[in-house]
Short mmCIF file of C-alpha atoms and ligand atoms in Angstrom, two decimals:
data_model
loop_
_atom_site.label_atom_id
_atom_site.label_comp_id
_atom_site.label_asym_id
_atom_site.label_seq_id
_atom_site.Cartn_x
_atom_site.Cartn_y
_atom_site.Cartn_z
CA UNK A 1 90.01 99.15 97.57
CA UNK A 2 91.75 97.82 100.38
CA UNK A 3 90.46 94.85 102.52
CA UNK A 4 87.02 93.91 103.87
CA UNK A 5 86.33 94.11 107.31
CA UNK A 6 83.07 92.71 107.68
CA UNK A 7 83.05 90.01 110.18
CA UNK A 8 82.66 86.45 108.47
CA UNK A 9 79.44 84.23 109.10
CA UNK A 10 79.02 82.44 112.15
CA UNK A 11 81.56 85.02 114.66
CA UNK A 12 79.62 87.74 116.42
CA UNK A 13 81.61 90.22 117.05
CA UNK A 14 81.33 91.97 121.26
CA UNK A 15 80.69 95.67 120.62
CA UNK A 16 79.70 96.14 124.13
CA UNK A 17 82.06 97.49 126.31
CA UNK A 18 80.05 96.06 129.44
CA UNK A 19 80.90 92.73 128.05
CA UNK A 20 84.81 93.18 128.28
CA UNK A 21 86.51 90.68 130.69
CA UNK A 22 88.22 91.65 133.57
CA UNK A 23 91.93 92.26 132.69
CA UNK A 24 94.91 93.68 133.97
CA UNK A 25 97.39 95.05 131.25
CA UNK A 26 100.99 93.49 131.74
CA UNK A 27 103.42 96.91 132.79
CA UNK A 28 105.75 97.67 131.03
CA UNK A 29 107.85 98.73 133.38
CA UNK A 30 108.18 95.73 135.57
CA UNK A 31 110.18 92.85 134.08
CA UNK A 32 109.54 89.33 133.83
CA UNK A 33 111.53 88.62 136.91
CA UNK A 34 109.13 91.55 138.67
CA UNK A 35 111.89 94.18 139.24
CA UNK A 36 111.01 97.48 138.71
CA UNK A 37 112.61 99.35 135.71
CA UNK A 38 113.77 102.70 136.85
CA UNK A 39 116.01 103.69 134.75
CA UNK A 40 117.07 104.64 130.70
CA UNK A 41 119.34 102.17 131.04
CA UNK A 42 117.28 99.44 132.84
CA UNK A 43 115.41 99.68 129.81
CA UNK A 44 117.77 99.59 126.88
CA UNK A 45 119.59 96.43 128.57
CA UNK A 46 117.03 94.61 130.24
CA UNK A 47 113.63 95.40 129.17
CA UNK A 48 113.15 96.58 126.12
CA UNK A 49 115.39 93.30 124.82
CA UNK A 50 113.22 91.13 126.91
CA UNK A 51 110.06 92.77 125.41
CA UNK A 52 111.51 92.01 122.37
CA UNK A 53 111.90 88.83 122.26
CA UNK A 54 108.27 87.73 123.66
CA UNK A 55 107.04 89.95 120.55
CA UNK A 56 108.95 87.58 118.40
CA UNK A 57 108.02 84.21 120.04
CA UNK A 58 104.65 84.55 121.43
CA UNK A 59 103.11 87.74 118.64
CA UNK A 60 104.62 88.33 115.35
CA UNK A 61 107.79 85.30 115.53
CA UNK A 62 111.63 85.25 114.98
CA UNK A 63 112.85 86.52 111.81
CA UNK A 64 116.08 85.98 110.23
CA UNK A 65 118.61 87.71 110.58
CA UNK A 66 118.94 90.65 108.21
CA UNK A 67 120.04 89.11 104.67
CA UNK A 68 122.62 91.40 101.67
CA UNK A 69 120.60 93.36 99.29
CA UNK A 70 121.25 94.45 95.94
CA UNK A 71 119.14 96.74 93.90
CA UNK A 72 118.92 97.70 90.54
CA UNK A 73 117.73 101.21 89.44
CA UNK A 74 114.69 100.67 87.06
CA UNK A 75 113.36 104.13 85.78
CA UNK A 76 113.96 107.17 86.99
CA UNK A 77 111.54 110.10 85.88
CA UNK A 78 110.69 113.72 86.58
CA UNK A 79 106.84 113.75 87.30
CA UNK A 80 104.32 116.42 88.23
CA UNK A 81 105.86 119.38 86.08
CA UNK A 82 109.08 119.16 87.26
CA UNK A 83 108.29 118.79 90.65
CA UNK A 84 109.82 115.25 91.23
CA UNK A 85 112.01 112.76 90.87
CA UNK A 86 110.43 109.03 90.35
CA UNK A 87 112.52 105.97 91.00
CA UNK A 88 111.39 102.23 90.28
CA UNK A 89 114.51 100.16 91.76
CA UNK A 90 114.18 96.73 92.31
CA UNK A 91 115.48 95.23 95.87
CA UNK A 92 117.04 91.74 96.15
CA UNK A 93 116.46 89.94 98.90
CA UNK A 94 120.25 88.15 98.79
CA UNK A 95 123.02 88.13 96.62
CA UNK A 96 122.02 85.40 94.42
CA UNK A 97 120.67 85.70 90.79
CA UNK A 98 117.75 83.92 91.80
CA UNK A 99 117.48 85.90 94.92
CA UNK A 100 113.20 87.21 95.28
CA UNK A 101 112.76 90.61 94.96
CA UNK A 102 110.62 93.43 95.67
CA UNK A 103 110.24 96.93 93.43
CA UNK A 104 110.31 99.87 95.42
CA UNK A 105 108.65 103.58 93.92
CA UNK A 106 110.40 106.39 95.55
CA UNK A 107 109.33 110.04 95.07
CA UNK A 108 111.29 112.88 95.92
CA UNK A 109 111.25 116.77 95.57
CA UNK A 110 113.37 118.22 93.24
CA UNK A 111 113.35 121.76 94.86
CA UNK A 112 115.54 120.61 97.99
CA UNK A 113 119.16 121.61 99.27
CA UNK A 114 120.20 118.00 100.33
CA UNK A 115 118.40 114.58 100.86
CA UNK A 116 114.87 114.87 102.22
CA UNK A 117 113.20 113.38 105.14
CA UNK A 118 110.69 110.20 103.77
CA UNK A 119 107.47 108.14 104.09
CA UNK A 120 107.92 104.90 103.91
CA UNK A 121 105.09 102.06 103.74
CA UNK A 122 103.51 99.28 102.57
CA UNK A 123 100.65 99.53 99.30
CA UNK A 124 97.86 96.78 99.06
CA UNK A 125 97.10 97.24 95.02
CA UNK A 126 100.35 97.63 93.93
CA UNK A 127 102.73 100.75 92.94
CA UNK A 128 101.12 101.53 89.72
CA UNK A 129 97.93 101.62 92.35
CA UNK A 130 99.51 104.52 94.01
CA UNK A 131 99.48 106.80 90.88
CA UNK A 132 97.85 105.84 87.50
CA UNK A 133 100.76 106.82 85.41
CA UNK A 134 100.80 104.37 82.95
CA UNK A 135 104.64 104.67 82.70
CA UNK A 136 104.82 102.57 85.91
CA UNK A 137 105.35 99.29 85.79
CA UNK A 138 101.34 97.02 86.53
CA UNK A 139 102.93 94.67 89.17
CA UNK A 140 102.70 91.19 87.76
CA UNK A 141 102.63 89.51 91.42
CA UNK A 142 99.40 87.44 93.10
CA UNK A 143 96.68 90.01 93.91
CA UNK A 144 94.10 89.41 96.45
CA UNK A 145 90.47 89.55 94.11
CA UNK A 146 89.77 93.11 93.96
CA UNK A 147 86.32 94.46 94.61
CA UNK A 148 86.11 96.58 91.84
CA UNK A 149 86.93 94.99 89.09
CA UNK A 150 91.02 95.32 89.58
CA UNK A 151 91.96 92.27 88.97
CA UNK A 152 91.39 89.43 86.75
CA UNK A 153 91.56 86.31 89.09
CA UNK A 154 94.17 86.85 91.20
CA UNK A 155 96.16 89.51 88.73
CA UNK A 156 95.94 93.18 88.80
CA UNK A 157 94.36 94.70 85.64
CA UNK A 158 94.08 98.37 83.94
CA UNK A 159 91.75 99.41 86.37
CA UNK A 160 94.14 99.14 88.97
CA UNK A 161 95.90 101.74 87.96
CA UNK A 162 95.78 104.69 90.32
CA UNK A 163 93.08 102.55 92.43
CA UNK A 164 94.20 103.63 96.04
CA UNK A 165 95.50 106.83 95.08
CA UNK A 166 93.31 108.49 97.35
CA UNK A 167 95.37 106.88 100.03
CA UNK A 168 98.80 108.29 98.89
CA UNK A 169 98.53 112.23 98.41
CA UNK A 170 101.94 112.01 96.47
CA UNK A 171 101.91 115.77 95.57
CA UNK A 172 100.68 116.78 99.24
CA UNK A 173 103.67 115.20 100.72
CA UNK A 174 106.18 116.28 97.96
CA UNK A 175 104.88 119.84 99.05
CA UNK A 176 105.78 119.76 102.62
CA UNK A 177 109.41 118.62 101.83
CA UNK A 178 109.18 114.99 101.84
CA UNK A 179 110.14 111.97 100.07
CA UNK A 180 107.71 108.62 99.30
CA UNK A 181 108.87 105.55 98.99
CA UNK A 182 106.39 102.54 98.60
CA UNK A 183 106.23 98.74 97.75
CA UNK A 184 103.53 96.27 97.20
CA UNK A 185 103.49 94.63 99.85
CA UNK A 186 102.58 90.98 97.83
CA UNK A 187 106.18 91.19 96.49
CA UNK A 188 107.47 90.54 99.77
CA UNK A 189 104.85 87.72 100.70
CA UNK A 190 102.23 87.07 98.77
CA UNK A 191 99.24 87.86 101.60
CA UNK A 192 97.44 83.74 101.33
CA UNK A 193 98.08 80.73 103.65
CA UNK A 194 100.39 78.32 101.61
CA UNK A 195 102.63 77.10 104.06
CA UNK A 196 105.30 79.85 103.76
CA UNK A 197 106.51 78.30 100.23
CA UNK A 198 106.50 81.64 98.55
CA UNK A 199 107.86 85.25 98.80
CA UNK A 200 110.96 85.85 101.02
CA UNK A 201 109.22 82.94 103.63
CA UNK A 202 110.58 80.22 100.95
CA UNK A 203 113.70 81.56 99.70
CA UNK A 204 114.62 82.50 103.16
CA UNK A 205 112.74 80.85 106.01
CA UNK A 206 115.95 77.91 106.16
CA UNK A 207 117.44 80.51 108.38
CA UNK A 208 115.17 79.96 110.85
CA UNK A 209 115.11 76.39 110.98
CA UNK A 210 116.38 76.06 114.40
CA UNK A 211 113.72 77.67 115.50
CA UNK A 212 111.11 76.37 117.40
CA UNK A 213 108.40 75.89 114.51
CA UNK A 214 105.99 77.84 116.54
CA UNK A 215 107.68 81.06 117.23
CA UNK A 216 109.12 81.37 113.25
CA UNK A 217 107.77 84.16 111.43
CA UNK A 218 104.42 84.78 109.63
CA UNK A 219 103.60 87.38 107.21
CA UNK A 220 103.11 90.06 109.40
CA UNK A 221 106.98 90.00 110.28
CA UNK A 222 108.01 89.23 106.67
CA UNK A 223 106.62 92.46 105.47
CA UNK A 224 107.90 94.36 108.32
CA UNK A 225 111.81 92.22 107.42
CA UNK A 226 110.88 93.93 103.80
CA UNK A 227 110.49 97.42 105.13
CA UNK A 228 113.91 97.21 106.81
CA UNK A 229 115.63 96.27 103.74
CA UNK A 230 114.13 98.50 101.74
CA UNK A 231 115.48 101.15 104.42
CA UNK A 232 119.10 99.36 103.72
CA UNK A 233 118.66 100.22 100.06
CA UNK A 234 117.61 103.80 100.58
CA UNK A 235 120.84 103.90 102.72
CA UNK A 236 123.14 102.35 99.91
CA UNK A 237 121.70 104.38 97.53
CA UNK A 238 122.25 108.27 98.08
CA UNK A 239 121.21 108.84 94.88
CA UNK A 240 117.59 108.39 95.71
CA UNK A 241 117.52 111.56 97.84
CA UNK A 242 116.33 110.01 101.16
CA UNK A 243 117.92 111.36 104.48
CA UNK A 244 117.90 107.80 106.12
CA UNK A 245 118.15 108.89 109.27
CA UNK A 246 114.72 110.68 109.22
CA UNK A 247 112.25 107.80 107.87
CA UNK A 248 108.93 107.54 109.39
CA UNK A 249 107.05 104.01 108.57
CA UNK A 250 104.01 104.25 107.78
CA UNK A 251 100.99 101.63 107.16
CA UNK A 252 97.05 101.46 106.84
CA UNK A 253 95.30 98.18 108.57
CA UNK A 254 97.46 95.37 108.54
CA UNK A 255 100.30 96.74 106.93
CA UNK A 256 99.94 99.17 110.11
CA UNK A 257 100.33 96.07 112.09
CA UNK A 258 103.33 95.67 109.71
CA UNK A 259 104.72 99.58 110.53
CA UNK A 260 104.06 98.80 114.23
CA UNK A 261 106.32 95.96 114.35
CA UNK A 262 109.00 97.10 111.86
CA UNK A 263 109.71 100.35 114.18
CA UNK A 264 109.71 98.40 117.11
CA UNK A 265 112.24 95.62 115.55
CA UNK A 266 114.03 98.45 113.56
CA UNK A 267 115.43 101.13 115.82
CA UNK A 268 116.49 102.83 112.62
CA UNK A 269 112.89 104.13 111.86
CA UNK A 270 112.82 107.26 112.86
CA UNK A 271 109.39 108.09 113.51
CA UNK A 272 106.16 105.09 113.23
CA UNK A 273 102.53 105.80 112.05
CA UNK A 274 99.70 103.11 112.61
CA UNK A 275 96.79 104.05 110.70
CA UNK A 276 93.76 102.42 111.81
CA UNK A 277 95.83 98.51 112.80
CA UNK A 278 93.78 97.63 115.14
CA UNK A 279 94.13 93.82 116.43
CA UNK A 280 97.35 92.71 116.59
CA UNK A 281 98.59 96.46 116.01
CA UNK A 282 97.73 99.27 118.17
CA UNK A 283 94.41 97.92 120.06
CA UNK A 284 95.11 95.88 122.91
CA UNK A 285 94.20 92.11 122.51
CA UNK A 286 92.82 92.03 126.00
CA UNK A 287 89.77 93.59 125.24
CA UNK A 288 88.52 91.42 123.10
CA UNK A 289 85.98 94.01 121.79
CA UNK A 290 85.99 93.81 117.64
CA UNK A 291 88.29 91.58 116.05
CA UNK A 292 90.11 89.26 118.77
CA UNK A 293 93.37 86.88 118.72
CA UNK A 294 91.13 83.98 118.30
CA UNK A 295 88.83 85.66 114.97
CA UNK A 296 92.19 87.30 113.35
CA UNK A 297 94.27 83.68 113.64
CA UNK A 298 91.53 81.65 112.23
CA UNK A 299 91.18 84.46 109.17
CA UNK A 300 94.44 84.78 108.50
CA UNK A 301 96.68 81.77 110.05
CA UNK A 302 100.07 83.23 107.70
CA UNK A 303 99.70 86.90 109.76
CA UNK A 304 101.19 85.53 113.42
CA UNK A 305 103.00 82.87 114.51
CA UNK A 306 101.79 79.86 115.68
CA UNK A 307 102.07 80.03 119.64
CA UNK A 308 100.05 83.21 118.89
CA UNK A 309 96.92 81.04 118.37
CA UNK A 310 97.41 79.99 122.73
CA UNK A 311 95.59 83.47 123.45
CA UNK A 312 92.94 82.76 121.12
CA UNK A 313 90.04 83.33 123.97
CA UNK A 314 92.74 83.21 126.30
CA UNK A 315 94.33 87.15 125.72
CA UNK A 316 95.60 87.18 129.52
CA UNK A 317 97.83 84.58 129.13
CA UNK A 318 100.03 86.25 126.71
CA UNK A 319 102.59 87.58 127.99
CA UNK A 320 102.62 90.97 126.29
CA UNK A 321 100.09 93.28 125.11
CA UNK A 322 99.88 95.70 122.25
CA UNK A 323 100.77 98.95 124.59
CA UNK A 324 104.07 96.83 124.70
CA UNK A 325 104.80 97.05 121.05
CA UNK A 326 103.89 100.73 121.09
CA UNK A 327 106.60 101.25 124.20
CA UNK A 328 109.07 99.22 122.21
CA UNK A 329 109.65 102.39 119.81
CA UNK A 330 110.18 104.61 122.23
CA UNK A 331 111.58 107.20 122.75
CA UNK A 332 110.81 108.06 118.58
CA UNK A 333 107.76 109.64 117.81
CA UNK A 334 104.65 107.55 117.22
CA UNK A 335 101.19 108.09 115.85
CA UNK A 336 98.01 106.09 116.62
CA UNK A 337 95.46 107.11 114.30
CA UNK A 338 91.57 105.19 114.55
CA UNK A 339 88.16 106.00 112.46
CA UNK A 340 85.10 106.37 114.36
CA UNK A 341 83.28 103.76 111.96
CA UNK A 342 86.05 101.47 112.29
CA UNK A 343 84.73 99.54 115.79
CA UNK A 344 86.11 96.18 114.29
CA UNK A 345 89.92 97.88 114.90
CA UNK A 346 88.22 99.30 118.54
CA UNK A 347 89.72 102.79 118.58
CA UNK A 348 89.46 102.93 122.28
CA UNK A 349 91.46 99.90 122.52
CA UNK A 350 94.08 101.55 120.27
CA UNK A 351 93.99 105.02 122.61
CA UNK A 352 94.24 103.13 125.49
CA UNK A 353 97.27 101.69 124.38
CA UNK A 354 99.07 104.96 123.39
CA UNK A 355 98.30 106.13 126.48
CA UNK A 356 99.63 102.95 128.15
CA UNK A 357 103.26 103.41 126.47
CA UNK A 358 103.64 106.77 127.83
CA UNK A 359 105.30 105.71 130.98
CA UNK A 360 108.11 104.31 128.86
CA UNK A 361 108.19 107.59 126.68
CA UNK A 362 108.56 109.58 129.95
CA UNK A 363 111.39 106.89 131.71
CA UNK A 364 113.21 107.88 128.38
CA UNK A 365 113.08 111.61 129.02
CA UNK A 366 110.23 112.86 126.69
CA UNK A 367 106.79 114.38 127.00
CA UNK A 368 105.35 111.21 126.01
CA UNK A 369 101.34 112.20 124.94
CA UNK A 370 102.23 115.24 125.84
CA UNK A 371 101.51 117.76 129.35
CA UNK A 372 102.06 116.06 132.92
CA UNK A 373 100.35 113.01 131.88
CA UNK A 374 98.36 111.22 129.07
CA UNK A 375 94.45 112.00 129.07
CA UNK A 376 92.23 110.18 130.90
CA UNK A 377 89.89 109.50 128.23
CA UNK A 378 89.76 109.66 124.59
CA UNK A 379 89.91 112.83 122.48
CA UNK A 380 86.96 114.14 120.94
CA UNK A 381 86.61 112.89 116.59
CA UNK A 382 88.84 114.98 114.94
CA UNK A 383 90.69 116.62 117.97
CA UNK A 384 94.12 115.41 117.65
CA UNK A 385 96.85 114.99 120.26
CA UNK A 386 100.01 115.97 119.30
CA UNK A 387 101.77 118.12 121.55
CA UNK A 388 104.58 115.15 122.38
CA UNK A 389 106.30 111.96 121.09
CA UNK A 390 102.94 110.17 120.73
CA UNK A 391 100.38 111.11 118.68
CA UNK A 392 97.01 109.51 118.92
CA UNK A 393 93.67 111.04 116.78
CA UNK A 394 89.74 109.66 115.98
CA UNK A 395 88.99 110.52 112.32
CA UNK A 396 85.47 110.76 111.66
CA UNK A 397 84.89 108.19 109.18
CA UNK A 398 85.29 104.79 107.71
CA UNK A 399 88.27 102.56 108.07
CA UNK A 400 90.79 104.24 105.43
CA UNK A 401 93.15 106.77 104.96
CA UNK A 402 92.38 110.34 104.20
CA UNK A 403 94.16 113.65 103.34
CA UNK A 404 93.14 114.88 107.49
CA UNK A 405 95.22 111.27 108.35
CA UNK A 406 98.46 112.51 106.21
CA UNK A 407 98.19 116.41 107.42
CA UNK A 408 98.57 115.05 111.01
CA UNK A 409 101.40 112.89 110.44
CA UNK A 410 102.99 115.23 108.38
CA UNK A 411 102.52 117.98 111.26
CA UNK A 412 104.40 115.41 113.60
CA UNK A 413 107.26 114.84 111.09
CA UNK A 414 107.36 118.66 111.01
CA UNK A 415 107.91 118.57 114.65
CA UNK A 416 110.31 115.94 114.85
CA UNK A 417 112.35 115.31 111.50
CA UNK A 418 112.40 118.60 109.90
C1 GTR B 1 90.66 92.76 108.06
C2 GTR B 1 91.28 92.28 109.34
C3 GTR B 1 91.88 93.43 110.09
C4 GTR B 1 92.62 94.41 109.21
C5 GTR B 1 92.02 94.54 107.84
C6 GTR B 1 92.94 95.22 106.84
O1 GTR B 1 90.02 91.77 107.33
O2 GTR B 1 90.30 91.66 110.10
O3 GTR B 1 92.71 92.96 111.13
O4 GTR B 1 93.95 94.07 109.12
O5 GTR B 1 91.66 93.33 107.29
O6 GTR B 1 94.09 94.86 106.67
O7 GTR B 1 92.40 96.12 106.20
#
């Protein structure tokens, strides 16, 4: 379930750390006019905006601007013996009765004195892949071919049904005092190269037309334009349960890519998890050890935008690196999570960058990673770090997401949103 990582024939991948070129990581904390930034402020008004924007035009590309939802409340169910509420509501993307739309699951506890602090993220197979409760809806939508016989050409089929389950530990998170709320993330933009004609990039992507056609979004910043207005809906819609002002984002591989960039775009996110994003996400592009800019835009051309494809074998010329992004949520709490089998996301490459955004975390008055300073060198597998804003672990184990990945993000949203 899930994606392959496997490189493709004819790219060998560097696994060899000796083999990593020279670089020098751009700081944060110097902007592009090379004046220091020494202050909260400096940051809010002159960096942080300026970070922004080379994000959007050289990495993940400009987005329109925020569009009017309107949802309509599918089902709504008590589950698990009474001990929550399930919601299908489907999300418009515009007012319009043709307007695309996405179907978002929400879960909440029913034992609670007010609304609930939430998980909100991204699903590869679907909702009804989430749980196999044949009372939700199998998604209809463009599946990529699933490995195990889920799908019948490019649709999902019975077997789908509960297929990454093992991914979303509904009940676990219901336990702690938490809300879900998920969304396929193919009913946002179906996840092929076709020129942008479907999902929200053809019923909205005239709003970016003056643009320049290399810095206008690709999928990567569709899905993460999806995630913020399926936070507007939780907000217009008390009824689901959701405290909106405690949501963490959450997402596994690409869609953590996706959770990356929608907490850095989306100041409302409360708190970010990447699990296991790895290029383009958390690791930083400049080592080139794994997947690199040049591999990922030739595999996936929709994911980034165009000028993107200028650092292909050329990382040092962008402008920004992934630390960057990371810094860009601060001061919220963020969590950098890797696998020790998953070298193709290069989990040092995605510690390195934690630890290379706590500078901003501490400008902005927290504890950052934690003590007087991030560590020097990577935790030990299973050892996590999370005595501050950023929260960084090395799960023993393949490129997934496990019970031991939700207990530690649920610890941090014990520590910060409860
Ligand atoms: C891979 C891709 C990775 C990662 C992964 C996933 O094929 O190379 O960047 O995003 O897919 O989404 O699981």
């Amino acid at each position: 379930c899930g994606p392959s990582i496997g490189p493709a024939s004819g790219f060998e991948p560097n696994y060899d750390e000796s083999k990593i070129p020279d670089y020098t990581l751009p700081d944060p904390l110097v902007s592009q006019d090379g004046a220091p930034i020494t202050s909260a402020e400096q940051w809010n008004t002159v960096r942080r905006p300026e970070l922004l924007d080379l994000f959007e035009k050289h990495v993940y590309g400009v987005s329109p601007k925020p569009c009017p939802i309107r949802h309509e409340v599918v089902s709504r169910k008590t589950v698990f013996n009474g001990l929550a509420t399930r919601s299908e509501i489907d999300v418009f993307f515009g007012l319009a009765d043709d307007a695309p739309s996405m179907r978002m699951m929400t879960y909440v506890p029913n034992e609670r004195s007010g609304p609930v602090p939430a998980f909100l993220g991204l699903n590869f197979q679907g909702n009804h892949g989430v749980d196999a409760d044949p009372a939700i809806e199998l998604n209809p939508g463009w599946f990529r071919e699933g490995r195990n016989g889920t799908t019948d050409g490019n649709k999902a089929n019975e077997k789908s049904r509960g297929a990454t389950a093992s991914r979303w530990p509904v009940k676990m998170i219901l336990d702690r005092g938490y809300g879900l709320a998920t969304i396929y993330y193919g009913d946002i933009d179906p996840d092929f190269d076709d020129g942008f004609k479907n999902g929200i990039h053809g019923a909205l992507g005239g709003q970016v037309a003056d643009v320049a056609p290399e810095s206008r979004w690709g999928s990567i910043a569709a899905w993460a334009y999806g995630l913020s207005r399926a936070l507007d809906c939780l907000e217009s819609e008390s009824e689901l349960g959701v405290d909106t002002s405690k949501v963490a984002v959450i997402g596994h591989s690409r869609l953590g890519k996706t959770s990356l960039w929608a907490g850095a775009s989306d100041p409302r996110f409360a708190m970010v998890v990447s699990n296991n994003s790895g290029c383009g996400g958390a690791a930083l592009s400049r080592r080139a050890i794994g997947e690199t800019v040049g591999r990922i835009n030739t595999v996936f051309p929709h994911w980034f935008c165009d000028q993107f494809t200028e650092y292909n074998e050329n990382e040092s010329a962008c402008p920004v690196d992934q630390h960057q992004l990371i810094a860009l949520i601060a001061p919220r709490p963020v969590y950098v999570a890797s696998a020790s089998e998953d070298q193709w996301a290069d989990p040092k490459g995605e510690f390195l960058a934690a630890a290379a955004a706590d500078p901003v975390y501490r400008l902005l008055g927290t504890r950052g990673m934690g003590g007087d300073a991030p560590p020097a060198k990577m935790p030990a597998a299973d050892r996590a770090i999370n005595r501050g804003v950023i929260g960084y672990h090395l799960r023993t184990g393949k490129h997934d997401v496990t019970d031991y990945d939700w207990q530690q993000y649920l610890d941090m949203a014990d520590r910060h949103l409860q």
